[in-house]
XYZ file of N, CA and C in Angstrom:
354
model
N 65.855 -68.613 -18.951
C 64.942 -67.384 -18.984
C 65.879 -66.238 -19.026
N 65.469 -65.381 -19.983
C 66.168 -64.075 -19.956
C 65.263 -62.928 -20.392
N 65.465 -61.760 -19.727
C 64.801 -60.513 -20.074
C 65.864 -59.529 -20.246
N 65.974 -58.994 -21.538
C 67.053 -58.081 -21.772
C 66.481 -56.691 -22.106
N 66.620 -55.852 -21.126
C 66.106 -54.392 -21.302
C 67.207 -53.609 -22.053
N 66.733 -52.755 -22.913
C 67.649 -51.863 -23.687
C 66.999 -50.661 -24.078
N 67.770 -49.647 -24.507
C 67.236 -48.411 -24.980
C 67.417 -47.254 -24.076
N 67.894 -47.464 -22.923
C 68.076 -46.401 -21.961
C 69.287 -45.515 -22.452
N 69.441 -44.341 -21.774
C 70.531 -43.419 -22.119
C 70.251 -42.045 -21.588
N 71.092 -41.125 -22.077
C 70.941 -39.682 -21.587
C 70.092 -39.059 -22.585
N 69.019 -38.296 -22.013
C 68.118 -37.504 -22.897
C 67.884 -36.134 -22.144
N 67.665 -35.149 -22.970
C 67.334 -33.887 -22.381
C 65.873 -33.787 -21.909
N 65.557 -32.934 -20.907
C 64.196 -32.698 -20.533
C 63.295 -32.391 -21.753
N 62.118 -33.028 -21.802
C 61.231 -32.816 -22.898
C 61.472 -33.788 -23.981
N 62.503 -34.643 -23.931
C 62.835 -35.619 -24.919
C 62.110 -36.891 -24.820
N 62.387 -37.813 -25.681
C 61.727 -39.043 -25.691
C 62.714 -40.282 -25.810
N 62.327 -41.314 -25.319
C 63.149 -42.571 -25.463
C 62.081 -43.677 -25.505
N 62.587 -44.810 -26.257
C 61.847 -46.098 -26.335
C 62.599 -47.100 -25.856
N 62.168 -47.772 -24.730
C 62.758 -48.956 -24.134
C 62.221 -50.226 -24.809
N 63.134 -51.184 -24.745
C 62.714 -52.542 -25.275
C 63.023 -53.597 -24.284
N 62.263 -54.611 -24.280
C 62.578 -55.759 -23.334
C 62.447 -56.969 -24.167
N 63.489 -57.679 -24.461
C 63.447 -58.816 -25.325
C 63.425 -60.064 -24.358
N 62.487 -60.938 -24.563
C 62.418 -62.125 -23.753
C 62.734 -63.370 -24.435
N 63.147 -64.337 -23.566
C 63.494 -65.529 -24.203
C 63.440 -66.664 -23.049
N 63.210 -67.959 -23.424
C 63.186 -68.917 -22.493
C 61.890 -69.301 -21.832
N 60.883 -68.679 -22.199
C 59.542 -68.889 -21.641
C 58.507 -68.434 -22.633
N 57.271 -68.888 -22.388
C 56.172 -68.598 -23.445
C 55.711 -67.093 -23.097
N 56.228 -66.256 -23.912
C 56.000 -64.782 -23.697
C 54.502 -64.491 -23.765
N 53.807 -65.064 -24.621
C 52.390 -64.661 -24.914
C 51.567 -64.972 -23.687
N 51.956 -65.785 -22.707
C 51.025 -66.050 -21.551
C 51.445 -65.334 -20.389
N 52.427 -64.314 -20.537
C 52.845 -63.638 -19.399
C 52.339 -62.183 -19.314
N 51.984 -61.718 -18.236
C 51.721 -60.375 -17.959
C 53.114 -59.750 -17.953
N 53.299 -58.639 -18.750
C 54.561 -57.957 -18.839
C 54.459 -56.487 -18.265
N 55.415 -56.099 -17.548
C 55.412 -54.706 -16.899
C 56.761 -54.168 -16.824
N 56.765 -52.853 -16.682
C 57.893 -52.019 -16.497
C 57.852 -51.435 -15.035
N 59.004 -51.488 -14.409
C 59.141 -50.845 -12.981
C 60.401 -49.891 -13.155
N 60.475 -48.998 -12.233
C 61.692 -48.218 -12.300
C 62.085 -47.968 -10.804
N 63.354 -47.698 -10.686
C 63.959 -47.341 -9.364
C 64.867 -46.157 -9.452
N 64.452 -45.063 -8.803
C 65.329 -43.855 -8.838
C 66.313 -43.881 -7.750
N 67.424 -43.239 -7.851
C 68.403 -43.195 -6.744
C 67.823 -42.866 -5.424
N 68.030 -43.703 -4.494
C 67.582 -43.511 -3.107
C 66.060 -43.796 -2.848
N 65.467 -44.314 -3.900
C 63.992 -44.537 -3.752
C 63.681 -46.023 -4.000
N 62.437 -46.344 -3.667
C 61.967 -47.794 -3.824
C 61.628 -47.956 -5.243
N 61.687 -49.230 -5.695
C 61.274 -49.580 -7.021
C 59.807 -49.408 -7.114
N 59.326 -48.886 -8.282
C 57.853 -48.480 -8.343
C 57.377 -48.992 -9.730
N 56.078 -49.425 -9.738
C 55.486 -49.815 -10.970
C 55.234 -48.667 -11.854
N 55.467 -48.897 -13.186
C 55.365 -47.881 -14.171
C 54.122 -48.149 -15.077
N 54.079 -49.360 -15.624
C 53.048 -49.747 -16.667
C 53.091 -51.278 -16.832
N 51.891 -51.786 -17.178
C 51.771 -53.190 -17.499
C 50.886 -53.430 -18.692
N 51.217 -54.554 -19.354
C 50.388 -54.966 -20.493
C 50.031 -56.398 -20.344
N 48.727 -56.675 -20.374
C 48.184 -58.033 -20.358
C 48.373 -58.848 -21.554
N 47.992 -60.092 -21.407
C 48.205 -60.996 -22.615
C 47.101 -60.583 -23.621
N 46.082 -59.926 -23.188
C 45.013 -59.451 -24.154
C 45.491 -58.164 -24.894
N 46.541 -57.521 -24.338
C 46.945 -56.328 -24.893
C 46.470 -55.038 -24.072
N 45.569 -55.298 -23.161
C 45.074 -54.276 -22.279
C 46.178 -53.744 -21.398
N 46.207 -52.465 -21.210
C 47.299 -51.784 -20.440
C 46.849 -51.043 -19.187
N 47.849 -50.842 -18.311
C 47.415 -49.973 -17.123
C 48.760 -49.338 -16.848
N 48.590 -48.164 -16.204
C 49.780 -47.268 -15.948
C 49.630 -46.718 -14.375
N 50.886 -46.429 -13.937
C 50.924 -45.555 -12.731
C 50.195 -44.255 -12.993
N 49.366 -43.773 -12.161
C 48.527 -42.586 -12.342
C 49.403 -41.425 -12.757
N 50.527 -41.252 -12.157
C 51.342 -40.054 -12.473
C 51.961 -40.099 -13.820
N 51.980 -41.209 -14.447
C 52.582 -41.283 -15.800
C 51.617 -41.370 -17.013
N 50.334 -41.491 -16.682
C 49.367 -41.589 -17.791
C 49.541 -40.400 -18.715
N 49.479 -40.719 -20.002
C 49.529 -39.685 -21.076
C 50.945 -39.420 -21.602
N 51.909 -39.772 -20.811
C 53.301 -39.507 -21.315
C 53.956 -40.812 -21.713
N 53.581 -41.990 -21.009
C 54.325 -43.253 -21.382
C 53.213 -44.208 -22.052
N 53.742 -44.996 -22.924
C 52.850 -45.962 -23.644
C 53.622 -47.335 -23.633
N 52.962 -48.268 -23.223
C 53.436 -49.622 -23.080
C 52.802 -50.456 -24.176
N 53.681 -51.383 -24.807
C 53.130 -52.231 -25.753
C 53.906 -53.600 -25.883
N 53.350 -54.509 -26.528
C 54.013 -55.710 -26.665
C 53.916 -56.302 -28.119
N 54.849 -57.087 -28.487
C 54.754 -57.730 -29.837
C 55.073 -59.233 -29.464
N 53.965 -60.080 -29.448
C 54.178 -61.393 -29.103
C 54.985 -62.185 -30.291
N 54.892 -61.745 -31.461
C 55.636 -62.405 -32.483
C 57.141 -62.247 -32.285
N 57.542 -61.116 -31.601
C 58.930 -60.878 -31.478
C 59.427 -61.153 -30.032
N 58.439 -61.565 -29.230
C 58.698 -61.768 -27.754
C 59.360 -60.532 -27.167
N 58.855 -59.311 -27.406
C 59.383 -58.125 -26.977
C 58.229 -57.201 -26.484
N 58.596 -56.424 -25.463
C 57.773 -55.528 -24.897
C 58.502 -54.079 -25.066
N 57.697 -53.029 -25.107
C 58.233 -51.664 -25.315
C 57.632 -50.750 -24.360
N 58.393 -49.654 -24.173
C 57.895 -48.488 -23.386
C 58.315 -47.304 -24.025
N 57.260 -46.609 -24.677
C 57.569 -45.317 -25.309
C 57.420 -44.207 -24.209
N 58.445 -43.414 -24.029
C 58.427 -42.325 -22.974
C 58.575 -41.017 -23.624
N 57.661 -40.201 -23.380
C 57.676 -38.883 -24.048
C 57.638 -37.744 -22.902
N 57.978 -36.608 -23.308
C 57.902 -35.421 -22.312
C 58.639 -35.763 -21.015
N 59.860 -36.259 -21.278
C 60.611 -36.729 -20.023
C 61.108 -35.542 -19.183
N 61.105 -35.896 -17.793
C 61.596 -34.804 -16.921
C 62.629 -35.475 -15.985
N 63.458 -34.560 -15.368
C 64.549 -35.220 -14.558
C 63.998 -36.240 -13.456
N 62.736 -35.987 -13.159
C 62.103 -36.945 -12.272
C 61.974 -38.317 -12.723
N 62.148 -38.484 -14.038
C 62.000 -39.803 -14.714
C 63.297 -40.633 -14.719
N 64.405 -39.899 -14.175
C 65.642 -40.526 -14.130
C 65.592 -41.633 -13.223
N 66.001 -42.907 -13.739
C 65.980 -44.112 -12.932
C 66.481 -45.217 -13.711
N 66.649 -46.420 -13.057
C 66.897 -47.648 -13.815
C 65.486 -48.274 -13.997
N 65.276 -48.620 -15.250
C 64.020 -49.224 -15.694
C 64.167 -50.668 -15.835
N 63.309 -51.478 -15.240
C 63.323 -52.874 -15.212
C 62.103 -53.456 -15.905
N 62.278 -54.532 -16.609
C 61.153 -55.275 -17.004
C 60.861 -56.472 -16.273
N 59.635 -56.861 -16.273
C 59.105 -58.055 -15.385
C 58.214 -58.821 -16.231
N 58.339 -60.124 -15.990
C 57.350 -61.038 -16.689
C 56.717 -61.913 -15.646
N 55.368 -62.009 -15.624
C 54.648 -62.810 -14.630
C 53.599 -63.807 -15.366
N 53.791 -65.028 -15.059
C 52.960 -65.977 -15.631
C 51.474 -65.783 -15.195
N 50.574 -65.934 -16.155
C 49.147 -65.736 -15.956
C 48.315 -67.080 -15.940
N 48.924 -68.169 -16.346
C 48.269 -69.433 -16.476
C 48.095 -69.955 -15.081
N 46.830 -70.382 -14.711
C 46.544 -70.970 -13.444
C 47.399 -72.150 -13.093
N 47.897 -72.181 -11.913
C 48.706 -73.355 -11.535
C 50.118 -73.367 -11.908
N 50.578 -72.414 -12.714
C 51.912 -72.347 -13.143
C 52.606 -71.150 -12.452
N 53.950 -71.286 -12.273
C 54.690 -70.195 -11.601
C 55.684 -69.639 -12.708
N 55.953 -68.452 -12.550
C 56.922 -67.681 -13.292
C 56.903 -66.247 -12.978
N 57.968 -65.757 -12.431
C 58.031 -64.251 -12.133
C 59.551 -64.017 -12.269
N 59.861 -63.270 -13.374
C 61.171 -62.947 -13.835
C 61.511 -61.414 -14.020
N 62.657 -61.090 -13.632
C 63.047 -59.720 -13.777
C 64.271 -59.517 -14.832
N 64.330 -58.442 -15.552
C 65.451 -58.109 -16.407
C 66.423 -57.383 -15.566
N 67.546 -57.165 -16.125
C 68.694 -56.564 -15.384
C 68.628 -54.977 -15.333
N 67.741 -54.362 -16.114
C 67.539 -52.905 -15.996
C 68.279 -52.190 -16.960
N 67.746 -51.039 -17.387
C 68.454 -50.129 -18.252
C 68.324 -48.757 -17.686
N 69.480 -47.903 -17.660
C 69.395 -46.696 -17.053
C 68.974 -45.517 -17.880
N 68.040 -44.801 -17.435
C 67.484 -43.651 -18.187
C 67.899 -42.396 -17.314
N 68.632 -41.433 -17.953
C 69.013 -40.186 -17.266
C 68.456 -39.105 -18.115
N 67.668 -38.222 -17.386
C 67.116 -37.106 -18.015
C 67.787 -35.870 -17.408
N 68.460 -35.137 -18.260
C 69.281 -34.070 -17.763
C 69.706 -33.204 -18.929
N 69.917 -31.924 -18.623
C 70.397 -30.946 -19.688
C 71.900 -30.764 -19.549
């Protein structure tokens, strides 16, 4: 099982980034996929999630700026981040959670660093 997050980097305030999470080794389409982030000195927090149906949910503070999506054909999840602020600086992690009853699966990617700074 592998979750490979990518797309992080240095961006100026007000800029945009698109993160990707490429999955392999499990049945991507049956997993709830989500993004978390951890800022320096803070606990890891939920950012956004996308269900197998495609329905999405977001942390209240991020609604309207971030958009999560998935492409089951490519086994990939995305996070489009707009209007970034320095407070968005963090390591962003992707997570996969099995949704089928009776089956286990809870995986994390290695994280990709997003730095918002001028």
